[in-house]
């Protein structure tokens, strides 16, 4: 019996989590385990009613679980960033989920927008650092007459650009990216260990040619760590270039390790080459603590409650969750069942089908049970 926390969240989140639960329960029936769910009411509705984002009680309760199954958050009634930072990032940071694992794999039967590429060409994993970089939340905006420690910089720029300091042109904002040696090392070690189990190739992403302090440290740590893994071949890629290579030669990649923000961006690109956001799963992992599994897409508010969202990304994230619990056979069966549903054409509109969210999820759960 596994105890798993579930957070449906906002938009399409509750619908896709419902389908994910169905499939994981079916996997349990077939592989002889049970999942007991504890649902958490966290998200926009509660926030609008109570102003609570993630409370100390939520954290204390969630901490009791090894895994959280997460739908998505984000709601048009709430200013962007409030729920995203106050809930999703708060969970990632509070539980020190320093690995954001995002497999980019083209499943059999899925069409990629890349010409002449097949499932054997698109099968890699992005290991995104998940607790540092520009996500640490150090930054500020300064408006007129607010005397700050940045006054000197501001004055400098008003002289340099001839700005009228009486106008709002003087407003200034900054945000700081932080990389720590240990933060880089631990996620890179995770990526090297993963590469050793796969095709033994690891690509490190940075922008050390411009942001040479933060990503210079990232790169130094990578070079040092690489010495301990002589069996893994390594390379560096600048982030701008890797977006080109993902499109041109995705078959080059096995494991890709990246700082947080670049990882966010390149995995939406990765999702598209594997057939779309509706297919791309992710895991936020703390190997020794509470981990969280979610689709990489957001709450797609325009599809809320319409039974059209593709549940596959979430179901696949459920497979990552099972892997994390040690149920490897069940995890593999879930991915096979997803493939079967695609082969049989019981898929949602984004994949060219006519099935609704619930039908697509039920079909996958039947496949898991039957296989
Ligand atoms: P989004 O990922 O929610 O949606 C972008 C588009 O992708 C959708 O309009 C839809 O066309 C498509 N799409 C996404 N998921 C789909 C699915 N399951 N099935 C079919 N099509 C799907 O991104 P957005 O519109 O930029 O953001 C909406 C909200 O979600 C924002 O508040 C954002 O901050 C938040 N967000 C949350 C997460 C998260 O919870 N992990 C991730 C990204 C964005
Ligand atoms: C993701 C999302 C989040 C991120 C947002 C919603 C905070 O885009 O999971 O990719 O930037 O990490
Ligand atoms: Mn993202």
Coordinates of C-alpha atoms and ligand atoms in Angstrom, one line a residue:
X1 CA 0.0 0.0 0.0
X2 CA 1.4 3.4 -1.1
X3 CA 0.2 6.7 0.3
X4 CA 0.3 9.4 -2.3
X5 CA -0.8 13.0 -2.0
X6 CA -2.8 14.5 -4.8
X7 CA -3.2 18.1 -5.8
X8 CA -5.5 18.7 -8.7
X9 CA -5.0 22.5 -8.7
X10 CA -6.5 24.8 -11.3
X11 CA -7.8 24.8 -14.8
X12 CA -7.6 21.4 -16.4
X13 CA -5.6 20.1 -13.4
X14 CA -8.4 18.3 -11.5
X15 CA -9.7 16.5 -14.7
X16 CA -6.3 15.2 -15.7
X17 CA -5.4 14.1 -12.2
X18 CA -8.6 12.1 -12.0
X19 CA -7.6 10.2 -15.2
X20 CA -4.1 9.7 -13.8
X21 CA -5.5 8.2 -10.6
X22 CA -7.6 5.8 -12.6
X23 CA -4.6 4.6 -14.5
X24 CA -2.4 4.2 -11.5
X25 CA -5.1 2.3 -9.7
X26 CA -5.5 0.0 -12.7
X27 CA -1.7 -0.6 -12.6
X28 CA -2.0 -1.4 -8.9
X29 CA -4.7 -4.0 -9.6
X30 CA -2.5 -5.7 -12.2
X31 CA 0.8 -5.6 -10.2
X32 CA -0.7 -6.2 -6.8
X33 CA -0.3 -2.9 -4.9
X34 CA -2.7 -0.4 -3.7
X35 CA -2.6 3.4 -3.7
X36 CA -4.3 5.4 -1.0
X37 CA -4.8 9.0 -2.1
X38 CA -4.9 12.0 0.1
X39 CA -6.4 15.0 -1.7
X40 CA -5.3 18.5 -1.0
X41 CA -7.4 21.5 -1.7
X42 CA -4.7 23.8 -2.8
X43 CA -5.0 26.3 -5.7
X44 CA -6.8 29.3 -7.0
X45 CA -10.3 28.6 -5.5
X46 CA -8.9 28.4 -2.0
X47 CA -6.7 31.3 -2.6
X48 CA -9.5 33.5 -3.7
X49 CA -11.6 32.4 -0.7
X50 CA -9.0 32.6 2.0
X51 CA -5.8 34.2 0.6
X52 CA -3.9 31.0 1.5
X53 CA -1.4 29.8 -1.0
X54 CA 0.6 27.0 0.7
X55 CA 0.2 27.0 4.5
X56 CA 2.5 25.6 7.1
X57 CA -0.2 23.0 7.8
X58 CA -0.1 22.0 4.1
X59 CA 3.6 21.6 4.2
X60 CA 3.6 19.6 7.4
X61 CA 1.0 17.3 5.9
X62 CA 2.7 17.0 2.5
X63 CA 6.0 16.2 4.1
X64 CA 4.6 12.9 5.3
X65 CA 4.4 11.6 1.7
X66 CA 7.1 10.2 -0.5
X67 CA 5.2 11.3 -3.6
X68 CA 2.8 14.0 -4.6
X69 CA 0.8 13.8 -7.8
X70 CA 0.2 17.3 -9.1
X71 CA -2.1 18.6 -11.8
X72 CA -1.4 22.3 -12.6
X73 CA -1.9 25.7 -11.2
X74 CA -2.5 29.1 -12.7
X75 CA -5.8 31.0 -13.0
X76 CA -6.8 34.1 -15.0
X77 CA -8.5 35.6 -12.0
X78 CA -5.2 35.8 -10.2
X79 CA -2.2 37.9 -11.2
X80 CA 0.5 35.9 -12.9
X81 CA 3.1 34.6 -10.6
X82 CA 1.1 34.6 -7.4
X83 CA 0.0 31.0 -7.6
X84 CA 3.0 29.8 -9.6
X85 CA 5.5 31.0 -7.1
X86 CA 3.3 30.7 -4.0
X87 CA 2.3 27.1 -4.6
X88 CA 4.3 25.3 -7.3
X89 CA 7.7 26.8 -6.7
X90 CA 7.1 26.9 -3.0
X91 CA 6.6 23.1 -3.0
X92 CA 9.7 22.5 -5.2
X93 CA 11.8 24.7 -2.9
X94 CA 10.4 23.6 0.4
X95 CA 11.0 20.0 -0.3
X96 CA 14.4 20.7 -2.0
X97 CA 13.3 18.9 -5.1
X98 CA 16.5 19.7 -6.8
X99 CA 16.1 17.5 -9.9
X100 CA 13.4 18.3 -12.5
X101 CA 13.4 15.2 -14.6
X102 CA 11.8 15.7 -18.0
X103 CA 12.0 12.8 -20.5
X104 CA 11.7 13.9 -24.2
X105 CA 10.6 10.7 -26.0
X106 CA 8.6 10.4 -29.1
X107 CA 6.2 7.5 -28.6
X108 CA 5.2 5.1 -31.3
X109 CA 2.3 6.5 -33.4
X110 CA 2.8 10.1 -32.3
X111 CA 3.6 12.6 -35.0
X112 CA 6.5 15.0 -34.5
X113 CA 6.7 18.3 -36.3
X114 CA 10.3 17.4 -37.2
X115 CA 10.6 16.1 -40.7
X116 CA 12.0 12.6 -41.1
X117 CA 12.4 11.9 -37.4
X118 CA 11.1 8.8 -35.8
X119 CA 10.9 7.4 -32.2
X120 CA 14.5 6.1 -32.5
X121 CA 15.7 9.7 -33.1
X122 CA 13.9 11.4 -30.2
X123 CA 14.6 9.7 -26.9
X124 CA 16.5 11.8 -24.4
X125 CA 16.1 13.1 -20.8
X126 CA 16.5 16.7 -19.7
X127 CA 17.7 17.0 -16.1
X128 CA 16.8 20.5 -15.1
X129 CA 18.2 22.0 -11.9
X130 CA 15.1 23.0 -9.9
X131 CA 16.1 25.2 -6.9
X132 CA 18.5 27.9 -8.1
X133 CA 19.4 30.2 -10.9
X134 CA 16.9 33.1 -11.7
X135 CA 14.2 31.2 -9.7
X136 CA 15.6 32.0 -6.3
X137 CA 13.5 35.1 -6.1
X138 CA 16.1 37.8 -5.4
X139 CA 15.0 40.9 -7.2
X140 CA 13.2 44.2 -6.9
X141 CA 11.5 47.0 -8.8
X142 CA 12.1 50.5 -7.8
X143 CA 9.9 53.5 -8.6
X144 CA 10.4 57.2 -8.3
X145 CA 11.1 58.7 -4.8
X146 CA 11.7 55.3 -3.3
X147 CA 15.3 55.7 -2.1
X148 CA 17.1 52.5 -2.3
X149 CA 20.5 51.0 -2.4
X150 CA 20.2 51.0 -6.2
X151 CA 20.0 54.8 -6.3
X152 CA 23.5 55.0 -7.5
X153 CA 23.0 52.6 -10.4
X154 CA 19.8 54.4 -11.3
X155 CA 21.4 57.8 -11.3
X156 CA 24.2 56.4 -13.4
X157 CA 21.7 55.2 -16.0
X158 CA 19.7 58.4 -15.9
X159 CA 22.9 60.3 -16.8
X160 CA 24.0 57.7 -19.4
X161 CA 20.7 57.6 -21.2
X162 CA 19.7 61.2 -20.5
X163 CA 16.5 60.0 -18.8
X164 CA 14.1 62.5 -17.2
X165 CA 14.2 61.4 -13.6
X166 CA 10.9 63.1 -12.9
X167 CA 9.2 60.7 -15.2
X168 CA 8.5 57.0 -14.8
X169 CA 11.3 56.3 -17.2
X170 CA 13.5 56.0 -14.1
X171 CA 11.8 52.8 -12.9
X172 CA 14.3 50.0 -12.7
X173 CA 14.1 46.3 -12.0
X174 CA 16.6 43.6 -11.3
X175 CA 16.6 39.9 -10.7
X176 CA 19.6 37.9 -9.6
X177 CA 20.5 34.4 -10.7
X178 CA 22.3 32.3 -8.2
X179 CA 24.3 29.1 -8.8
X180 CA 26.0 27.4 -5.9
X181 CA 28.8 24.9 -6.2
X182 CA 26.9 22.3 -4.3
X183 CA 23.7 23.0 -6.1
X184 CA 25.3 22.5 -9.4
X185 CA 27.2 19.4 -8.3
X186 CA 24.3 17.5 -6.9
X187 CA 22.1 17.8 -10.0
X188 CA 25.0 17.1 -12.3
X189 CA 25.9 14.0 -10.3
X190 CA 22.3 12.9 -10.7
X191 CA 22.6 13.5 -14.5
X192 CA 25.9 11.6 -14.8
X193 CA 24.4 8.6 -12.8
X194 CA 21.5 8.6 -15.2
X195 CA 23.7 8.8 -18.3
X196 CA 25.7 5.8 -17.0
X197 CA 22.5 3.8 -17.0
X198 CA 21.5 5.0 -20.5
X199 CA 23.6 5.7 -23.6
X200 CA 26.5 7.3 -21.6
X201 CA 26.4 10.7 -23.1
X202 CA 25.8 13.9 -21.2
X203 CA 25.4 17.4 -22.6
X204 CA 25.7 20.4 -20.3
X205 CA 23.7 23.6 -21.2
X206 CA 24.8 27.1 -20.2
X207 CA 25.5 30.6 -21.4
X208 CA 29.0 30.8 -20.1
X209 CA 30.0 33.0 -23.0
X210 CA 28.0 35.9 -21.6
X211 CA 26.7 35.2 -18.1
X212 CA 30.2 34.0 -17.3
X213 CA 30.0 34.2 -13.5
X214 CA 27.0 32.1 -12.7
X215 CA 27.4 29.7 -15.7
X216 CA 31.2 29.8 -15.4
X217 CA 30.8 28.2 -12.0
X218 CA 28.2 25.7 -13.5
X219 CA 30.7 24.8 -16.2
X220 CA 33.7 24.5 -13.8
X221 CA 31.7 22.1 -11.6
X222 CA 30.7 20.1 -14.6
X223 CA 34.3 19.7 -15.8
X224 CA 35.4 18.5 -12.3
X225 CA 32.4 16.1 -12.0
X226 CA 33.1 14.7 -15.4
X227 CA 36.5 13.4 -14.3
X228 CA 34.7 11.0 -11.9
X229 CA 32.7 9.5 -14.8
X230 CA 35.3 8.5 -17.4
X231 CA 32.7 6.2 -19.0
X232 CA 30.4 9.0 -19.9
X233 CA 31.2 11.2 -22.9
X234 CA 30.4 14.9 -22.3
X235 CA 30.0 18.1 -24.2
X236 CA 28.9 21.7 -23.6
X237 CA 26.3 23.4 -25.5
X238 CA 25.2 27.1 -25.3
X239 CA 21.5 27.4 -24.7
X240 CA 20.8 29.2 -27.9
X241 CA 22.6 26.6 -29.9
X242 CA 20.9 23.7 -28.2
X243 CA 17.5 24.9 -29.3
X244 CA 18.8 24.5 -32.9
X245 CA 20.3 21.1 -32.2
X246 CA 17.1 19.8 -30.6
X247 CA 15.3 20.6 -33.9
X248 CA 18.1 19.6 -36.3
X249 CA 19.7 16.5 -34.6
X250 CA 17.6 15.3 -31.6
X251 CA 19.2 11.9 -32.0
X252 CA 22.5 13.3 -30.7
X253 CA 21.1 13.7 -27.2
X254 CA 21.0 11.1 -24.4
X255 CA 21.0 13.1 -21.1
X256 CA 21.0 16.9 -21.0
X257 CA 21.7 18.8 -17.8
X258 CA 20.8 22.4 -17.5
X259 CA 20.4 25.3 -15.0
X260 CA 16.8 26.1 -14.0
X261 CA 15.6 28.8 -16.4
X262 CA 17.1 27.4 -19.6
X263 CA 15.7 24.0 -18.5
X264 CA 12.2 25.6 -18.3
X265 CA 12.5 27.0 -21.8
X266 CA 14.1 24.1 -23.6
X267 CA 11.7 21.5 -22.2
X268 CA 8.7 23.3 -23.8
X269 CA 10.6 22.9 -27.1
X270 CA 11.3 19.3 -26.2
X271 CA 7.6 18.8 -25.5
X272 CA 6.8 20.0 -29.0
X273 CA 9.2 17.7 -30.7
X274 CA 7.8 14.8 -28.8
X275 CA 4.3 15.7 -30.1
X276 CA 3.0 18.5 -28.0
X277 CA 2.5 19.8 -24.4
X278 CA -0.3 17.3 -23.9
X279 CA 2.3 14.5 -23.9
X280 CA 5.2 15.8 -21.8
X281 CA 5.7 14.6 -18.2
X282 CA 8.0 15.7 -15.4
X283 CA 9.2 14.7 -12.0
X284 CA 10.5 17.1 -9.3
X285 CA 12.7 14.9 -7.3
X286 CA 14.4 14.9 -4.0
X287 CA 16.0 11.5 -3.9
X288 CA 15.8 11.5 -0.1
X289 CA 12.6 13.4 0.5
X290 CA 9.2 14.3 -0.9
X291 CA 9.0 14.3 -4.7
X292 CA 6.3 15.6 -6.9
X293 CA 5.1 14.4 -10.4
X294 CA 3.3 16.6 -12.8
X295 CA 2.7 17.3 -16.5
X296 CA 5.1 20.0 -17.7
X297 CA 2.2 22.0 -19.2
X298 CA 0.1 24.4 -17.3
X299 CA -3.5 24.8 -16.3
X300 CA -4.7 25.6 -19.9
X301 CA -7.6 27.6 -18.5
X302 CA -9.4 27.8 -21.8
X303 CA -10.0 24.1 -21.6
X304 CA -11.1 23.9 -18.0
X305 CA -14.0 21.6 -17.4
X306 CA -14.5 20.9 -21.2
X307 CA -13.3 17.3 -21.2
X308 CA -10.9 18.1 -24.1
X309 CA -7.5 18.2 -22.3
X310 CA -5.1 15.4 -23.1
X311 CA -4.5 13.4 -19.9
X312 CA -1.4 11.6 -21.3
X313 CA 1.3 14.0 -19.9
X314 CA -0.2 13.5 -16.4
X315 CA -0.6 9.7 -16.8
X316 CA 3.0 9.5 -18.0
X317 CA 4.0 11.6 -15.0
X318 CA 2.2 8.9 -13.0
X319 CA 4.5 6.4 -14.5
X320 CA 7.5 8.4 -13.3
X321 CA 5.8 8.4 -9.9
X322 CA 5.5 4.6 -10.0
X323 CA 9.2 4.3 -11.0
X324 CA 10.0 6.5 -8.0
X325 CA 8.1 4.2 -5.7
X326 CA 10.1 1.2 -7.1
X327 CA 7.2 -0.2 -9.2
X328 CA 9.2 -0.4 -12.4
X329 CA 7.2 -3.0 -14.1
X330 CA 4.0 -1.1 -13.5
X331 CA 5.6 2.1 -14.6
X332 CA 6.6 0.5 -17.9
X333 CA 3.1 -1.0 -18.4
X334 CA 1.6 2.5 -18.0
X335 CA 3.8 3.8 -20.9
X336 CA 2.9 0.8 -23.0
X337 CA -0.8 1.4 -22.4
X338 CA -0.4 5.0 -23.4
X339 CA 1.3 3.8 -26.6
X340 CA -1.5 1.3 -27.2
X341 CA -4.2 4.0 -26.8
X342 CA -2.3 6.1 -29.4
X343 CA -2.0 3.1 -31.8
X344 CA -5.7 2.4 -31.4
X345 CA -6.5 6.1 -32.0
X346 CA -8.4 6.6 -28.7
X347 CA -6.8 10.0 -28.2
X348 CA -7.9 13.6 -27.6
X349 CA -8.2 16.4 -30.2
X350 CA -4.6 17.7 -29.9
X351 CA -3.5 14.3 -31.2
X352 CA -6.1 14.3 -34.0
X353 CA -8.6 12.1 -32.1
X354 CA -12.2 12.6 -30.9
X355 CA -12.0 11.1 -27.4
X356 CA -12.6 13.3 -24.4
X357 CA -10.2 13.5 -21.4
X358 CA -12.2 10.9 -19.5
X359 CA -12.6 8.5 -22.4
X360 CA -8.9 8.7 -23.2
X361 CA -7.9 8.1 -19.6
X362 CA -10.4 5.2 -19.2
X363 CA -9.1 3.6 -22.3
X364 CA -5.5 3.7 -21.0
X365 CA -6.6 2.3 -17.7
X366 CA -8.3 -0.6 -19.5
X367 CA -5.2 -1.2 -21.5
X368 CA -3.1 -1.3 -18.3
X369 CA -5.5 -3.8 -16.7
X370 CA -5.7 -6.0 -19.8
X371 CA -2.1 -6.2 -21.1
Ligands
LIG1 P1 -0.3 25.9 -20.7 O1 0.7 24.9 -20.7 O2 -1.3 25.9 -19.6 O3 -1.1 25.9 -22.1 C1 -0.5 26.3 -23.3 C2 -1.3 25.7 -24.4 O4 -0.9 24.3 -24.6 C3 -2.8 25.6 -24.1 O5 -3.5 26.7 -24.5 C4 -3.2 24.4 -25.0 O6 -3.4 24.8 -26.3 C5 -1.9 23.5 -24.9 N1 -2.1 22.5 -23.8 C6 -1.5 22.5 -22.6 N2 -1.8 21.4 -21.9 C7 -2.6 20.7 -22.7 C8 -3.3 19.4 -22.6 N3 -3.2 18.6 -21.5 N4 -4.0 19.0 -23.6 C9 -4.2 19.7 -24.7 N5 -3.6 20.9 -24.9 C10 -2.8 21.4 -23.9 O7 0.5 27.3 -20.7 P2 0.0 28.8 -20.5 O8 -1.2 29.0 -21.2 O9 1.2 29.6 -20.8 O10 -0.3 29.0 -18.9 C11 -1.5 28.8 -18.3 C12 -1.4 28.9 -16.8 O11 -0.7 27.8 -16.4 C13 -0.5 30.1 -16.4 O12 -1.1 30.6 -15.2 C14 0.8 29.5 -16.1 O13 1.6 30.3 -15.2 C15 0.5 28.2 -15.6 N6 1.5 27.2 -15.7 C16 1.5 26.2 -14.7 C17 2.4 25.2 -14.8 C18 2.3 24.1 -13.7 O14 1.4 24.1 -13.0 N7 3.3 23.2 -13.7 C19 3.2 25.0 -15.9 C20 3.2 26.0 -16.9 C21 2.3 27.1 -16.8
LIG2 C1 7.1 24.6 -15.5 C2 6.4 25.9 -15.3 C3 6.9 26.6 -14.0 C4 8.4 26.9 -14.1 C5 6.1 27.9 -13.6 C6 4.6 27.7 -13.7 C7 6.5 28.3 -12.3 O1 6.6 26.7 -16.4 O2 6.9 23.7 -14.6 O3 7.8 24.4 -16.5 O4 8.8 27.9 -14.6 O5 9.1 26.0 -13.7
LIG3 MN1 7.6 25.7 -18.1

